[in-house]
PDB file of C-alpha atoms in Angstrom:
ATOM      1  CA  MET A   1      15.500  71.419 -56.141  1.00  0.00           C
ATOM      2  CA  SER A   2      18.293  73.302 -54.394  1.00  0.00           C
ATOM      3  CA  ILE A   3      18.041  76.675 -52.699  1.00  0.00           C
ATOM      4  CA  ALA A   4      20.245  78.234 -55.416  1.00  0.00           C
ATOM      5  CA  ASP A   5      17.797  77.633 -58.283  1.00  0.00           C
ATOM      6  CA  SER A   6      14.558  78.234 -56.354  1.00  0.00           C
ATOM      7  CA  SER A   7      13.230  81.656 -55.484  1.00  0.00           C
ATOM      8  CA  VAL A   8      13.969  82.433 -51.850  1.00  0.00           C
ATOM      9  CA  ILE A   9      12.138  85.437 -50.454  1.00  0.00           C
ATOM     10  CA  ALA A  10      13.564  86.948 -47.280  1.00  0.00           C
ATOM     11  CA  ALA A  11      11.981  89.437 -44.893  1.00  0.00           C
ATOM     12  CA  THR A  12      12.418  90.714 -41.359  1.00  0.00           C
ATOM     13  CA  GLY A  13       9.640  90.783 -38.790  1.00  0.00           C
ATOM     14  CA  ARG A  14       9.662  92.503 -35.410  1.00  0.00           C
ATOM     15  CA  ARG A  15       7.500  92.682 -32.288  1.00  0.00           C
ATOM     16  CA  LYS A  16       8.416  94.067 -28.856  1.00  0.00           C
ATOM     17  CA  THR A  17      12.140  93.231 -28.562  1.00  0.00           C
ATOM     18  CA  ALA A  18      11.992  90.121 -30.777  1.00  0.00           C
ATOM     19  CA  THR A  19      13.388  90.014 -34.313  1.00  0.00           C
ATOM     20  CA  ALA A  20      12.761  87.278 -36.875  1.00  0.00           C
ATOM     21  CA  ARG A  21      14.672  86.762 -40.121  1.00  0.00           C
ATOM     22  CA  VAL A  22      12.216  84.812 -42.272  1.00  0.00           C
ATOM     23  CA  ARG A  23      12.873  83.001 -45.559  1.00  0.00           C
ATOM     24  CA  ILE A  24      10.048  81.483 -47.593  1.00  0.00           C
ATOM     25  CA  ILE A  25      10.567  79.002 -50.437  1.00  0.00           C
ATOM     26  CA  GLU A  26       7.864  77.394 -52.557  1.00  0.00           C
ATOM     27  CA  GLY A  27       7.419  73.903 -51.132  1.00  0.00           C
ATOM     28  CA  THR A  28       5.138  71.647 -49.127  1.00  0.00           C
ATOM     29  CA  GLY A  29       4.452  73.620 -45.942  1.00  0.00           C
ATOM     30  CA  LYS A  30       7.457  72.746 -43.746  1.00  0.00           C
ATOM     31  CA  LEU A  31       7.773  75.302 -40.916  1.00  0.00           C
ATOM     32  CA  LEU A  32      11.039  75.717 -38.969  1.00  0.00           C
ATOM     33  CA  ALA A  33      11.994  78.219 -36.253  1.00  0.00           C
ATOM     34  CA  ASN A  34      15.638  78.100 -35.133  1.00  0.00           C
ATOM     35  CA  GLY A  35      15.945  74.584 -36.564  1.00  0.00           C
ATOM     36  CA  ARG A  36      12.863  73.190 -34.745  1.00  0.00           C
ATOM     37  CA  SER A  37       9.302  72.793 -35.998  1.00  0.00           C
ATOM     38  CA  PHE A  38       6.861  75.594 -35.156  1.00  0.00           C
ATOM     39  CA  ASP A  39       4.834  73.225 -32.927  1.00  0.00           C
ATOM     40  CA  ALA A  40       7.935  72.301 -30.909  1.00  0.00           C
ATOM     41  CA  TYR A  41       9.360  75.849 -30.754  1.00  0.00           C
ATOM     42  CA  PHE A  42       6.188  77.814 -29.957  1.00  0.00           C
ATOM     43  CA  THR A  43       5.094  75.517 -27.127  1.00  0.00           C
ATOM     44  CA  PRO A  44       1.601  76.823 -26.318  1.00  0.00           C
ATOM     45  CA  GLU A  45      -0.396  75.863 -29.401  1.00  0.00           C
ATOM     46  CA  ASN A  46      -1.908  79.339 -29.824  1.00  0.00           C
ATOM     47  CA  PHE A  47       1.573  80.875 -30.426  1.00  0.00           C
ATOM     48  CA  ALA A  48       2.239  78.439 -33.296  1.00  0.00           C
ATOM     49  CA  LYS A  49      -1.160  79.394 -34.769  1.00  0.00           C
ATOM     50  CA  ALA A  50      -0.362  83.106 -34.362  1.00  0.00           C
ATOM     51  CA  ALA A  51       2.963  82.650 -36.167  1.00  0.00           C
ATOM     52  CA  THR A  52       1.320  80.956 -39.167  1.00  0.00           C
ATOM     53  CA  ALA A  53      -1.708  83.291 -39.313  1.00  0.00           C
ATOM     54  CA  PRO A  54      -0.548  85.241 -42.435  1.00  0.00           C
ATOM     55  CA  LEU A  55      -0.132  81.983 -44.393  1.00  0.00           C
ATOM     56  CA  ILE A  56      -3.651  80.904 -43.422  1.00  0.00           C
ATOM     57  CA  THR A  57      -5.094  84.351 -44.290  1.00  0.00           C
ATOM     58  CA  ALA A  58      -3.451  84.228 -47.736  1.00  0.00           C
ATOM     59  CA  GLU A  59      -4.531  80.558 -48.134  1.00  0.00           C
ATOM     60  CA  MET A  60      -0.947  79.429 -48.797  1.00  0.00           C
ATOM     61  CA  ARG A  61      -0.339  77.188 -45.757  1.00  0.00           C
ATOM     62  CA  ASP A  62       0.857  74.208 -47.834  1.00  0.00           C
ATOM     63  CA  LYS A  63       2.509  76.135 -50.683  1.00  0.00           C
ATOM     64  CA  PHE A  64       5.565  77.494 -48.844  1.00  0.00           C
ATOM     65  CA  ASP A  65       8.372  76.195 -46.661  1.00  0.00           C
ATOM     66  CA  VAL A  66       9.223  78.725 -43.947  1.00  0.00           C
ATOM     67  CA  THR A  67      12.574  79.009 -42.185  1.00  0.00           C
ATOM     68  CA  ALA A  68      12.848  81.578 -39.391  1.00  0.00           C
ATOM     69  CA  ASN A  69      15.795  82.668 -37.268  1.00  0.00           C
ATOM     70  CA  VAL A  70      14.324  84.304 -34.172  1.00  0.00           C
ATOM     71  CA  SER A  71      16.092  86.157 -31.363  1.00  0.00           C
ATOM     72  CA  GLY A  72      15.183  88.404 -28.462  1.00  0.00           C
ATOM     73  CA  GLY A  73      12.002  88.774 -26.449  1.00  0.00           C
ATOM     74  CA  GLY A  74       9.785  85.964 -25.209  1.00  0.00           C
ATOM     75  CA  VAL A  75       7.657  83.351 -26.910  1.00  0.00           C
ATOM     76  CA  ALA A  76       4.721  85.703 -27.605  1.00  0.00           C
ATOM     77  CA  GLY A  77       6.942  88.423 -29.073  1.00  0.00           C
ATOM     78  CA  GLN A  78       8.829  85.901 -31.176  1.00  0.00           C
ATOM     79  CA  ALA A  79       5.588  84.427 -32.561  1.00  0.00           C
ATOM     80  CA  GLY A  80       4.430  87.930 -33.498  1.00  0.00           C
ATOM     81  CA  ALA A  81       7.790  88.710 -35.110  1.00  0.00           C
ATOM     82  CA  VAL A  82       7.652  85.521 -37.205  1.00  0.00           C
ATOM     83  CA  ALA A  83       4.093  86.328 -38.314  1.00  0.00           C
ATOM     84  CA  HIS A  84       5.168  89.869 -39.296  1.00  0.00           C
ATOM     85  CA  GLY A  85       8.143  88.479 -41.257  1.00  0.00           C
ATOM     86  CA  ILE A  86       5.999  85.894 -43.069  1.00  0.00           C
ATOM     87  CA  ALA A  87       3.464  88.587 -44.015  1.00  0.00           C
ATOM     88  CA  ARG A  88       6.191  90.850 -45.412  1.00  0.00           C
ATOM     89  CA  ALA A  89       7.738  87.970 -47.360  1.00  0.00           C
ATOM     90  CA  LEU A  90       4.349  86.992 -48.828  1.00  0.00           C
ATOM     91  CA  GLN A  91       3.823  90.599 -49.893  1.00  0.00           C
ATOM     92  CA  LYS A  92       7.207  90.536 -51.689  1.00  0.00           C
ATOM     93  CA  PHE A  93       6.196  87.279 -53.399  1.00  0.00           C
ATOM     94  CA  ASP A  94       2.833  88.612 -54.606  1.00  0.00           C
ATOM     95  CA  PRO A  95       2.073  92.358 -54.205  1.00  0.00           C
ATOM     96  CA  GLU A  96      -1.635  91.633 -54.802  1.00  0.00           C
ATOM     97  CA  LEU A  97      -1.776  89.918 -51.387  1.00  0.00           C
ATOM     98  CA  ARG A  98      -1.086  93.279 -49.687  1.00  0.00           C
ATOM     99  CA  ALA A  99      -4.773  94.241 -49.392  1.00  0.00           C
ATOM    100  CA  VAL A 100      -5.744  90.908 -47.803  1.00  0.00           C
ATOM    101  CA  LEU A 101      -2.802  90.880 -45.372  1.00  0.00           C
ATOM    102  CA  LYS A 102      -3.221  94.534 -44.428  1.00  0.00           C
ATOM    103  CA  LYS A 103      -6.959  94.158 -43.774  1.00  0.00           C
ATOM    104  CA  ALA A 104      -6.195  91.248 -41.422  1.00  0.00           C
ATOM    105  CA  GLY A 105      -3.569  93.409 -39.657  1.00  0.00           C
ATOM    106  CA  HIS A 106      -0.546  91.241 -40.468  1.00  0.00           C
ATOM    107  CA  LEU A 107       1.584  93.982 -42.055  1.00  0.00           C
ATOM    108  CA  THR A 108       1.400  96.380 -39.096  1.00  0.00           C
ATOM    109  CA  ARG A 109       4.395  96.187 -36.778  1.00  0.00           C
ATOM    110  CA  ASP A 110       3.177  96.144 -33.171  1.00  0.00           C
ATOM    111  CA  PRO A 111       5.219  99.038 -31.692  1.00  0.00           C
ATOM    112  CA  ARG A 112       4.403  98.440 -28.012  1.00  0.00           C
ATOM    113  CA  GLU A 113       7.587  97.971 -26.019  1.00  0.00           C
ATOM    114  CA  LYS A 114       8.251  98.033 -22.313  1.00  0.00           C
ATOM    115  CA  GLU A 115       8.822 101.568 -21.058  1.00  0.00           C
ATOM    116  CA  ARG A 116      12.097 102.146 -19.242  1.00  0.00           C
ATOM    117  CA  LYS A 117      12.258 102.561 -15.471  1.00  0.00           C
ATOM    118  CA  LYS A 118      12.949 106.156 -14.471  1.00  0.00           C
ATOM    119  CA  PRO A 119      15.497 107.064 -11.785  1.00  0.00           C
ATOM    120  CA  GLY A 120      14.168 107.861  -8.299  1.00  0.00           C
ATOM    121  CA  GLN A 121      10.950 105.887  -8.709  1.00  0.00           C
ATOM    122  CA  PRO A 122       9.997 102.211  -8.404  1.00  0.00           C
ATOM    123  CA  GLY A 123       8.836 101.643 -11.997  1.00  0.00           C
ATOM    124  CA  ALA A 124       8.257 103.357 -15.326  1.00  0.00           C
ATOM    125  CA  ARG A 125       5.188 105.316 -14.175  1.00  0.00           C
ATOM    126  CA  LYS A 126       4.697 104.383 -10.529  1.00  0.00           C
ATOM    127  CA  ARG A 127       5.765 106.924  -7.938  1.00  0.00           C
ATOM    128  CA  PHE A 128       6.731 106.480  -4.317  1.00  0.00           C
ATOM    129  CA  GLN A 129       3.931 107.519  -1.936  1.00  0.00           C
ATOM    130  CA  PHE A 130       3.913 111.236  -1.233  1.00  0.00           C
ATOM    131  CA  SER A 131       4.301 112.225   2.401  1.00  0.00           C
ATOM    132  CA  LYS A 132       3.684 115.815   3.416  1.00  0.00           C
ATOM    133  CA  ARG A 133       5.258 115.230   6.847  1.00  0.00           C
TER     134      ARG A 133
END
């Protein structure tokens, strides 16, 4: 079965500054991130589990092959971005999965990003110590 005659579902997932372009194809459960397996790419085991969480929630862990191109951010952000992308792709595949995925919180994009450092102070919110004299 080639990619041309199978149904490829693509979606984009984001978290923090990481972006993941995810493609799911009906298959045997092969998971690749930037050409490496999820276990090799998301080194701490809990990040690999976080990335596959939507598949486990929808009970489709061994029904899809997942290919993800991830860029930006760190390992945690990238794992979250992949999970978001997988959830969106699963929703495209079967709209009835929306309720299950949404209840588990997989469809919500985590909007928390690092706040920029402001000029004239040491950090985003921290101020230099006030001195009256």
